[in-house]
mmCIF file of C-alpha atoms and ligand atoms in Angstrom:
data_model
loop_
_atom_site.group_PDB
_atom_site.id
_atom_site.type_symbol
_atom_site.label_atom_id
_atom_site.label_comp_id
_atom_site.label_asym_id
_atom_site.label_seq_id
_atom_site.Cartn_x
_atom_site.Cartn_y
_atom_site.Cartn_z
ATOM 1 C CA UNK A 1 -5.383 20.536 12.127
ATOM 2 C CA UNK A 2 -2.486 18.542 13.227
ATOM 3 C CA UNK A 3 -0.459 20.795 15.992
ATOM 4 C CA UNK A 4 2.428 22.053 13.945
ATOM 5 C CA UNK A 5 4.542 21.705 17.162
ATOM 6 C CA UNK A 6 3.774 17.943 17.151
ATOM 7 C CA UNK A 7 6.323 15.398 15.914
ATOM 8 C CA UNK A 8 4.607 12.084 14.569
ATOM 9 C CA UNK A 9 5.827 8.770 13.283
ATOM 10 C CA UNK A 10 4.835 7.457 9.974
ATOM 11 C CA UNK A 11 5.842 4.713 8.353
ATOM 12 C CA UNK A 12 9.032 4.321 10.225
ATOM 13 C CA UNK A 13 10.116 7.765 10.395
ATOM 14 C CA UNK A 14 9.298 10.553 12.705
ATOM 15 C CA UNK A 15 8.448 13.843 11.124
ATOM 16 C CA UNK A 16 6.482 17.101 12.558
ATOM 17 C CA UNK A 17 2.903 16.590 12.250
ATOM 18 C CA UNK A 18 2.698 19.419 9.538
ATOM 19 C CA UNK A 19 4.009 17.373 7.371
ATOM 20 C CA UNK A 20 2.560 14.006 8.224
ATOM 21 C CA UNK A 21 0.449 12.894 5.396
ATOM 22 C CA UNK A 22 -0.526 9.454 3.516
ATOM 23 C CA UNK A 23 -1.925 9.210 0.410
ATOM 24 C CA UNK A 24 -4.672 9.693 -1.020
ATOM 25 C CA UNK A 25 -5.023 6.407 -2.428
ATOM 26 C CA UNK A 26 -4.388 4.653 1.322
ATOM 27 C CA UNK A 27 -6.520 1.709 1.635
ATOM 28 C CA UNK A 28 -7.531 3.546 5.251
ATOM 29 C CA UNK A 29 -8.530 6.457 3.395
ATOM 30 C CA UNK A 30 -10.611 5.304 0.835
ATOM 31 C CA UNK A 31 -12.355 2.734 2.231
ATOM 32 C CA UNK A 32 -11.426 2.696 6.294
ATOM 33 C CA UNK A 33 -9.278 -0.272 5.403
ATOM 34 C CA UNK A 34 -7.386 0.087 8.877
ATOM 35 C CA UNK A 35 -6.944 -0.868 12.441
ATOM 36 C CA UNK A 36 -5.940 0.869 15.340
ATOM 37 C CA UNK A 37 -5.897 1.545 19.280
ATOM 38 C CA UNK A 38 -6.225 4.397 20.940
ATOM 39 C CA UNK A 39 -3.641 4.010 24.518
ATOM 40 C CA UNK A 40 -2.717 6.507 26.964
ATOM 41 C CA UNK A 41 0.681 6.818 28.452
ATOM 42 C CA UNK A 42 1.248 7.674 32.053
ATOM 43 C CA UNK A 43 4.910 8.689 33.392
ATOM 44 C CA UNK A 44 6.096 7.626 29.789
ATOM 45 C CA UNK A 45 4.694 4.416 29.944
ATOM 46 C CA UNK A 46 1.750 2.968 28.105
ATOM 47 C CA UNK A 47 -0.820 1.630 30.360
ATOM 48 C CA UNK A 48 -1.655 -1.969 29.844
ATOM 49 C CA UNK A 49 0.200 -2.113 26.115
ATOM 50 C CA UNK A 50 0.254 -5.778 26.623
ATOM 51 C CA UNK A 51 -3.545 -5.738 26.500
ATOM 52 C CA UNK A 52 -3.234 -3.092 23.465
ATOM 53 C CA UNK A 53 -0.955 -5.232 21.890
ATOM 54 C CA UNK A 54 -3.110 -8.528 21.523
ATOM 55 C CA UNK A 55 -6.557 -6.202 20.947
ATOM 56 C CA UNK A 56 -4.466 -4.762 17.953
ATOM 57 C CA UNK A 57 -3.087 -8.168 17.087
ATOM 58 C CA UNK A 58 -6.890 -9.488 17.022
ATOM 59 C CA UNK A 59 -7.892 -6.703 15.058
ATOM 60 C CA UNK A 60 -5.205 -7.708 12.162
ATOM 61 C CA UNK A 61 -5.891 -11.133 12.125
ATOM 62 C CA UNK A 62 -9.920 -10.774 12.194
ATOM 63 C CA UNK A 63 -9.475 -8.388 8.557
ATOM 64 C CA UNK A 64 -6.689 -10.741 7.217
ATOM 65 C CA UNK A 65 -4.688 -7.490 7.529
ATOM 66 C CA UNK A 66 -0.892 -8.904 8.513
ATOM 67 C CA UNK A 67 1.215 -6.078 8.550
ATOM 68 C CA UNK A 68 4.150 -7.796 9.796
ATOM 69 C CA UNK A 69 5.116 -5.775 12.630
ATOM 70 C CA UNK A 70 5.757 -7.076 16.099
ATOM 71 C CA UNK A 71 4.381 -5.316 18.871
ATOM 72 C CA UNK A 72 7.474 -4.622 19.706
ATOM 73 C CA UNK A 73 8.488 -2.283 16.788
ATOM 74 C CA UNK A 74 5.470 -0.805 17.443
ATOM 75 C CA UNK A 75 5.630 -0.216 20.956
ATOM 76 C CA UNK A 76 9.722 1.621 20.169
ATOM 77 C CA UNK A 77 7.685 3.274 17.638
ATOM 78 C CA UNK A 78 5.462 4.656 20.494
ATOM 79 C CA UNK A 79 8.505 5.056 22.578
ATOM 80 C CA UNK A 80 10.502 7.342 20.166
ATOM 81 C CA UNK A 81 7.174 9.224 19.310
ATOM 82 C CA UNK A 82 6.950 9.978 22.901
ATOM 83 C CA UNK A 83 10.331 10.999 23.660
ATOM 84 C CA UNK A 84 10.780 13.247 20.335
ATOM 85 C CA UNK A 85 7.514 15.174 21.949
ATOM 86 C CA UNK A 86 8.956 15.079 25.248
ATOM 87 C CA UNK A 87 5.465 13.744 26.725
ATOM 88 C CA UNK A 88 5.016 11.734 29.391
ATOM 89 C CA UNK A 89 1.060 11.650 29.806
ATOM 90 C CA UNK A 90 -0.115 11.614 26.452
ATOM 91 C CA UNK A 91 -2.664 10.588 24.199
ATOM 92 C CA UNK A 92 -1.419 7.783 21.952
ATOM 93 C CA UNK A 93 -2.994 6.725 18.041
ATOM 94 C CA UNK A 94 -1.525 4.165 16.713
ATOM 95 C CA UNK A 95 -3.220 3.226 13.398
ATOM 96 C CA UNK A 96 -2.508 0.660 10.387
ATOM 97 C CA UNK A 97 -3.505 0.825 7.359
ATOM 98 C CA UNK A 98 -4.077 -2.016 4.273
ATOM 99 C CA UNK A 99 -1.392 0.605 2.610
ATOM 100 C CA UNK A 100 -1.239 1.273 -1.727
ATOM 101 C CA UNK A 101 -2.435 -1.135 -3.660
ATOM 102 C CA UNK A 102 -3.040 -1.593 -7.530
ATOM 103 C CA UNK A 103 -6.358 -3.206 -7.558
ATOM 104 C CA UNK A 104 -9.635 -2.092 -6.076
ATOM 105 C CA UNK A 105 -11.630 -3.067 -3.461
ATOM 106 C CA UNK A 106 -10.654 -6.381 -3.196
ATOM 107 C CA UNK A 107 -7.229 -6.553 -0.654
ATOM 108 C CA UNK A 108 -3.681 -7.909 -1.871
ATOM 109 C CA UNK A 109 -1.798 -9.464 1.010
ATOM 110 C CA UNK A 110 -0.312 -6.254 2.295
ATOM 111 C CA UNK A 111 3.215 -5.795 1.624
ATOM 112 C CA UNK A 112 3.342 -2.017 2.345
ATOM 113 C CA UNK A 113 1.448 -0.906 5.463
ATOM 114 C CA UNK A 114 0.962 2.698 6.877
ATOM 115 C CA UNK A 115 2.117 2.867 10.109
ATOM 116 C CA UNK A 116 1.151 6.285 12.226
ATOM 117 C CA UNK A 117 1.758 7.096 15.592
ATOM 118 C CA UNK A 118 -0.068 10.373 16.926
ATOM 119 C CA UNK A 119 0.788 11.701 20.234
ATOM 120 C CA UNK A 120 -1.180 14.715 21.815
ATOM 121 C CA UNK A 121 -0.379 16.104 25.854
ATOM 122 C CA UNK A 122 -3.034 14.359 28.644
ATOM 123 C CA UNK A 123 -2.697 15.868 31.833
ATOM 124 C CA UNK A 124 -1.092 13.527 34.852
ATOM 125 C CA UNK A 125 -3.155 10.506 35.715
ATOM 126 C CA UNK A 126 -2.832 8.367 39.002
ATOM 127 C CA UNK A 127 -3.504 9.656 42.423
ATOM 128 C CA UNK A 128 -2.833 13.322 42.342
ATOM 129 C CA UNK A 129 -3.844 13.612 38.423
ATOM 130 C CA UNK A 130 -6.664 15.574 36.891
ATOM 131 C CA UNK A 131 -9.219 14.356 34.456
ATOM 132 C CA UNK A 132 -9.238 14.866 31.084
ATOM 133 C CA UNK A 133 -12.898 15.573 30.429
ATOM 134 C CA UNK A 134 -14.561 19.142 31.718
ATOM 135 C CA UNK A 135 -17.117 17.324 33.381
ATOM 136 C CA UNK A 136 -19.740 13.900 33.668
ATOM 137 C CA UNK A 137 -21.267 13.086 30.428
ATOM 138 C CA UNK A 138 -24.709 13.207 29.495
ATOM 139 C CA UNK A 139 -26.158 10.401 27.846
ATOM 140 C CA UNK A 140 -28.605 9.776 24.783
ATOM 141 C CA UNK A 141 -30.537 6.968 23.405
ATOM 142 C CA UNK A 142 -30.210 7.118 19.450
ATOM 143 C CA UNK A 143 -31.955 5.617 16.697
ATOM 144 C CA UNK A 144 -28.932 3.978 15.333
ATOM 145 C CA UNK A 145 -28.272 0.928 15.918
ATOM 146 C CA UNK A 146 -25.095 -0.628 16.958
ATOM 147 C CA UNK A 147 -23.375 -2.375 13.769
ATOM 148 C CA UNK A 148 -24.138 -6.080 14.041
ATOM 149 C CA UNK A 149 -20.818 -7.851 14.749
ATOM 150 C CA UNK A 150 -22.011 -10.083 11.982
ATOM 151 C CA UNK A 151 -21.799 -7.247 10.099
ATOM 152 C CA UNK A 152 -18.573 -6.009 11.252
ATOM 153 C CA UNK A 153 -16.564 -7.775 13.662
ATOM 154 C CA UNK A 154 -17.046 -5.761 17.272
ATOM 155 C CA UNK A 155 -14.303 -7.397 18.530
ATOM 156 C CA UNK A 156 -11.982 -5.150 15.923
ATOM 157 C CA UNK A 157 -11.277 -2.169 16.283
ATOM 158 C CA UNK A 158 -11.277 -0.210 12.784
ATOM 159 C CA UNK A 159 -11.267 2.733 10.774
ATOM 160 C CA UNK A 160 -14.866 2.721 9.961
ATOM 161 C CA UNK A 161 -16.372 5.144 12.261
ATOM 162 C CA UNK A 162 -19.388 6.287 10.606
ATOM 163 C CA UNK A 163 -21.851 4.150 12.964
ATOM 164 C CA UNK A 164 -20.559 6.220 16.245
ATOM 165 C CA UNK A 165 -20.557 9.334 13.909
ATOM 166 C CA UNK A 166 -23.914 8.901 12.915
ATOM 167 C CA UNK A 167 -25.101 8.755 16.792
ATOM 168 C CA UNK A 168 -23.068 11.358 17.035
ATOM 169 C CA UNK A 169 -25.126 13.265 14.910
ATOM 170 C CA UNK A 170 -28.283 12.650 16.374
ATOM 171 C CA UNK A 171 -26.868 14.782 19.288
ATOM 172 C CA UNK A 172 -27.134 17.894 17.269
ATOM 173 C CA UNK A 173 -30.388 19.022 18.517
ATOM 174 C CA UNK A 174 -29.288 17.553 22.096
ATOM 175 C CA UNK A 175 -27.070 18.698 24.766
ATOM 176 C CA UNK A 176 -26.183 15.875 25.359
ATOM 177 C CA UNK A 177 -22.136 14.567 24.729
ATOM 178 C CA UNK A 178 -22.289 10.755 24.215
ATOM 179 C CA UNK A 179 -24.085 8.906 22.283
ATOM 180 C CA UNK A 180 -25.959 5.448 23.783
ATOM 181 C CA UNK A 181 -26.796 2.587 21.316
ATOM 182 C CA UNK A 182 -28.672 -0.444 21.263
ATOM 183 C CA UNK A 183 -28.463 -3.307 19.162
ATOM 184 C CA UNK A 184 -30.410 -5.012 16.503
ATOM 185 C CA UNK A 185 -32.756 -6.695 18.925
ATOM 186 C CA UNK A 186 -32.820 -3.266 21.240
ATOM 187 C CA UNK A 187 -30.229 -3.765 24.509
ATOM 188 C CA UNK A 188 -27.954 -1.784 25.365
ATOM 189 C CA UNK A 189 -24.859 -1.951 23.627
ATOM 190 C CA UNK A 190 -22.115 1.265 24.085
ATOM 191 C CA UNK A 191 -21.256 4.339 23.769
ATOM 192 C CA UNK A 192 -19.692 5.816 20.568
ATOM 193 C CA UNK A 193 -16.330 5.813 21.930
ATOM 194 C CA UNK A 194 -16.831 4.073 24.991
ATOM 195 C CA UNK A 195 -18.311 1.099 26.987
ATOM 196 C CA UNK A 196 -21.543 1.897 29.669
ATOM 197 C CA UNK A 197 -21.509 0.725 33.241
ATOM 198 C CA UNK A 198 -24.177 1.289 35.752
ATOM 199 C CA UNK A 199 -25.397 0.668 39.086
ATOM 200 C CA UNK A 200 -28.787 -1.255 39.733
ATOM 201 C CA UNK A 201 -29.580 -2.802 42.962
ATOM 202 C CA UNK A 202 -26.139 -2.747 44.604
ATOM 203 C CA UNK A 203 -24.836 -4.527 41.551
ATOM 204 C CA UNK A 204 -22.315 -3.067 38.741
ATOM 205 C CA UNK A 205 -23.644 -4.261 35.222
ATOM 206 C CA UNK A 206 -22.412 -3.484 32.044
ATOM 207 C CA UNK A 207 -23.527 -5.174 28.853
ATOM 208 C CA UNK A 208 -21.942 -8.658 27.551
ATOM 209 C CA UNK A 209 -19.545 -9.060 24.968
ATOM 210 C CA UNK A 210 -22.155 -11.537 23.567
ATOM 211 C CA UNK A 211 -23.536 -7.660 22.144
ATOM 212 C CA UNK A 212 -21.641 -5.684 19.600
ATOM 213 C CA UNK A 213 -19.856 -4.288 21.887
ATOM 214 C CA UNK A 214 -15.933 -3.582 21.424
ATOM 215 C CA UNK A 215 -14.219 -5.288 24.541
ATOM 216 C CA UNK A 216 -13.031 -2.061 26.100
ATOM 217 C CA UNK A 217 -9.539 -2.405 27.894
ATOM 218 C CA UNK A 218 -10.922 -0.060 30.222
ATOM 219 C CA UNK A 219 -13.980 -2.385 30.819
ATOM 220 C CA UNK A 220 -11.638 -5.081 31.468
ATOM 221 C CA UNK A 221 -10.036 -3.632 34.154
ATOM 222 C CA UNK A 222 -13.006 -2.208 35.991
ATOM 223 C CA UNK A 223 -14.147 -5.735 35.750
ATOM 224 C CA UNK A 224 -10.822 -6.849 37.612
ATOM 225 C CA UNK A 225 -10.876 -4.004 40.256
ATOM 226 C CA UNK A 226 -14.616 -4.713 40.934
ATOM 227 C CA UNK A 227 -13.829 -8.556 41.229
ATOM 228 C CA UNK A 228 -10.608 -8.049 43.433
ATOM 229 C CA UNK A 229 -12.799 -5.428 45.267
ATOM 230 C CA UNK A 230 -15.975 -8.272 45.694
ATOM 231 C CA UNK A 231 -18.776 -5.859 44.285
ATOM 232 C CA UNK A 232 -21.195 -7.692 42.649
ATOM 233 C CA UNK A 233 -20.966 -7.549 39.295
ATOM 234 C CA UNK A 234 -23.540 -8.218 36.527
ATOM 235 C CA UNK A 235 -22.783 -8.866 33.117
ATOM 236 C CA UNK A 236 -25.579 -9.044 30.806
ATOM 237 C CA UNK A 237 -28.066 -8.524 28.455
ATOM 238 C CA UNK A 238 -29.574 -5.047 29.661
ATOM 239 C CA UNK A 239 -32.072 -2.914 28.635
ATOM 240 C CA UNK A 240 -32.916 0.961 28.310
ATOM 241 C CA UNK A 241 -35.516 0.768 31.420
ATOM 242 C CA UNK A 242 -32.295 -0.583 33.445
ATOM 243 C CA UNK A 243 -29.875 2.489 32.779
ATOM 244 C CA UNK A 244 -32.901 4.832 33.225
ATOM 245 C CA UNK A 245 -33.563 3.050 36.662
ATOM 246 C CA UNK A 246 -29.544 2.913 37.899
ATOM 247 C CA UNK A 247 -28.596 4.750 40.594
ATOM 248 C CA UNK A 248 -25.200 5.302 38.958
ATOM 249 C CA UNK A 249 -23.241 4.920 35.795
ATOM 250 C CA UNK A 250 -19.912 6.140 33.882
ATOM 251 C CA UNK A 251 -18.773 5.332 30.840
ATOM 252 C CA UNK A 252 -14.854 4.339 29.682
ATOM 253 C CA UNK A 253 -12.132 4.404 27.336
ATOM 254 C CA UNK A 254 -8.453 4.918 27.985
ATOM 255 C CA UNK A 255 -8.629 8.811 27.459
ATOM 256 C CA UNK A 256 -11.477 8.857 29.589
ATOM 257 C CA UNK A 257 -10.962 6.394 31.864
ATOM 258 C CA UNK A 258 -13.655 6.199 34.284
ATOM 259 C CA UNK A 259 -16.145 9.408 33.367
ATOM 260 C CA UNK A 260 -19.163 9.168 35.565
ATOM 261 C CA UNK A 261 -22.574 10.132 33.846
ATOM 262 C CA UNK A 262 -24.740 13.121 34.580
ATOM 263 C CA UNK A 263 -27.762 12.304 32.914
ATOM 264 C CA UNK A 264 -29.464 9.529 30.898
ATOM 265 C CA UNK A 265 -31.866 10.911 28.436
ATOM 266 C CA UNK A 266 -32.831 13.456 30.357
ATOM 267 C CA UNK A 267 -32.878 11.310 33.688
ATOM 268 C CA UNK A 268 -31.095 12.654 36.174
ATOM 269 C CA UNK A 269 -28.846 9.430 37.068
ATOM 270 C CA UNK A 270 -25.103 10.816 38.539
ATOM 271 C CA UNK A 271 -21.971 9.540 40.398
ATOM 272 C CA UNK A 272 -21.523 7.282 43.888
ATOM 273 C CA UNK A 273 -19.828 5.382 46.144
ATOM 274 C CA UNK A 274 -19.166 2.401 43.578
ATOM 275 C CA UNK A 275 -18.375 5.073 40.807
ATOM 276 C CA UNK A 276 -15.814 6.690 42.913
ATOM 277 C CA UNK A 277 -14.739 3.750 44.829
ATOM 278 C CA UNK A 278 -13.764 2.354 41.365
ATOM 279 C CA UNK A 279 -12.239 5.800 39.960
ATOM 280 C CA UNK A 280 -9.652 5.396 43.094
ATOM 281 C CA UNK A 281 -8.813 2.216 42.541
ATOM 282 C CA UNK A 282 -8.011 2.928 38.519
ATOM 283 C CA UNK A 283 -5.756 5.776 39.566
ATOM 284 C CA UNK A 284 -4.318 3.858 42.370
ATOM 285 C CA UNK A 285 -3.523 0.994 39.549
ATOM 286 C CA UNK A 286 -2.586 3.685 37.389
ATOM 287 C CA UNK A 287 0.257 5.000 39.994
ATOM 288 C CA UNK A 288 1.371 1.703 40.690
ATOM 289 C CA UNK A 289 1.775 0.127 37.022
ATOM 290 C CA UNK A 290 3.537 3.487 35.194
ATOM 291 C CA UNK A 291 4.527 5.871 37.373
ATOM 292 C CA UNK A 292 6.844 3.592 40.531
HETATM 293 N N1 LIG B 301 -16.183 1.189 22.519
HETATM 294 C C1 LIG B 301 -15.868 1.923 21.439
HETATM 295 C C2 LIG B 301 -16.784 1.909 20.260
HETATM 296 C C3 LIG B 301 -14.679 2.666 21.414
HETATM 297 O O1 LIG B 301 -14.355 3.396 20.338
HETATM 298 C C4 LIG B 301 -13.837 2.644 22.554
HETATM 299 C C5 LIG B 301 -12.578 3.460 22.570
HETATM 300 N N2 LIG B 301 -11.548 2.834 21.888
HETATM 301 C C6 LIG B 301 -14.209 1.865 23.659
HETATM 302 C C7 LIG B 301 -15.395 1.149 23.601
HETATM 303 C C8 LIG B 301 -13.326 1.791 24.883
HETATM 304 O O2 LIG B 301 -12.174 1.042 24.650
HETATM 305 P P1 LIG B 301 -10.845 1.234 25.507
HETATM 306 O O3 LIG B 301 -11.232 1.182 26.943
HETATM 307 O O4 LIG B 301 -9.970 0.118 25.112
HETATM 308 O O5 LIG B 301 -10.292 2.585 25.152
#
């Protein structure tokens, strides 16, 4: 449940989370009609929103979904959200809905979106922060497949959720906490909520966006701290054998960040030297973009 102490902003108003609802006939609700990003603010400021802002913009245009906000609006939204909470590192959720409409599956233009900001407290990020996860994850292969982006576009980022919940679910019986999947053809793709990186002879590879694979604006900036840093960098089409052989590998989102991996199917895989060499430099960035 939604912690009552909370304030949240929907459709243009702030209220306490209590009482935060939409309805039951929401376009995101009954069919995951709905786009949103997931951001993390640091010192009160959103990390990268500019990169947020045009992943979110993508998003719209790819499902026809124009909402008619500027980023702008949204990003005072965020602002005000913030401050009414009195939370500088936060989690962020900024989701938009297809809103009401009369008919039924087939979308209107959207005249009435539902706009809803959710914050929730992140400890301090940067250079003397603290994680937010208890400790590495550990990785599993699943039968399910990553959603073809012919399918559904991989380069938006929806409501529909049920192909990372069903890997997910196939980590019942495990003990393991993320979920790895491949695609159609059987590479590598990402995690459930978050893209892979690993270490195989001296070089950092993660799998192309050529995959359905969401482009991660976490991945995008390890990509531009390993280039400014000169480690090699692979970007490919990868296969289960390679993560089993790595020497290292993490796994990111912007809650996350940079969470280095424990184990990969039961192989014992871990952190170093280009895992933490590239945690520094994220909280170095980190302390230099949002918290001067
Ligand atoms: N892949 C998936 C499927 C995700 O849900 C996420 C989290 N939004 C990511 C990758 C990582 O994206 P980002 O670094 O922008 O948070």
């Amino acid at each position: 449940m939604a912690d009552p102490e909370r304030t949240y902003h929907v459709n243009g108003e702030l209220c306490p989370a209590s009482e935060a609802t939409v309805s039951v006939r929401d376009r995101g609700f009954m069919y995951g009609d709905a786009i949103f990003e997931t951001l993390r603010a640091y010192g009160g400021d959103i990390f990268r929103w500019d990169e947020h802002a045009e992943r979110l913009h993508n998003s719209a245009a790819r499902l026809e979904l124009e909402h008619g906000l500027s980023s702008a609006t949204l990003r005072d939204r965020i602002d005000e959200t913030l401050t009414a909470n009195s939370l500088d590192d936060a989690y962020v959720k900024c989701s938009i809905t297809r809103g009401v409409q009369p008919g039924k599956l087939t979308p209107d233009p959207v005249t009435d979106p539902t706009v809803v900001i959710q914050v929730a407290p992140l400890p301090r990020g940067g250079i003397s922060g603290t994680q937010p996860w208890e400790g590495p994850a550990t990785l599993q292969t699943v039968k399910t497949r990553r959603i073809s982006d012919t399918a559904i576009p991989s380069n938006a980022k929806t409501h529909n959720y049920l192909n990372g919940i069903l890997a997910r679910l196939e980590l019942r019986p495990t003990d393991a906490d993320e979920a790895i999947m491949r695609d159609q053809e059987g590479n590598l793709a990402e995690g459930s909520t978050g893209n892979l990186f690993f270490v195989r002879d001296d070089s950092l590879c993660t799998p192309s966006l050529s995959g359905p694979v969401l482009p991660g604006i976490t991945r995008s900036v390890v990509l531009e701290l390993a280039a400014a840093e000169g480690i090699p960098t692979r970007v490919d089409a990868f296969d289960i054998d390679d993560l089993h052989r790595a020497s290292e590998a993490f796994v990111t989102n912007s809650t996350w960040e940079i969470r280095p991996v424990d184990t990969a199917d039961g192989i014992a895989i871990g952190s170093g030297p280009v895992t933490a060499l590239l945690r520094r430099l994220f909280s170095k960035l980190v302390e230099e973009e949002c918290y001067r």
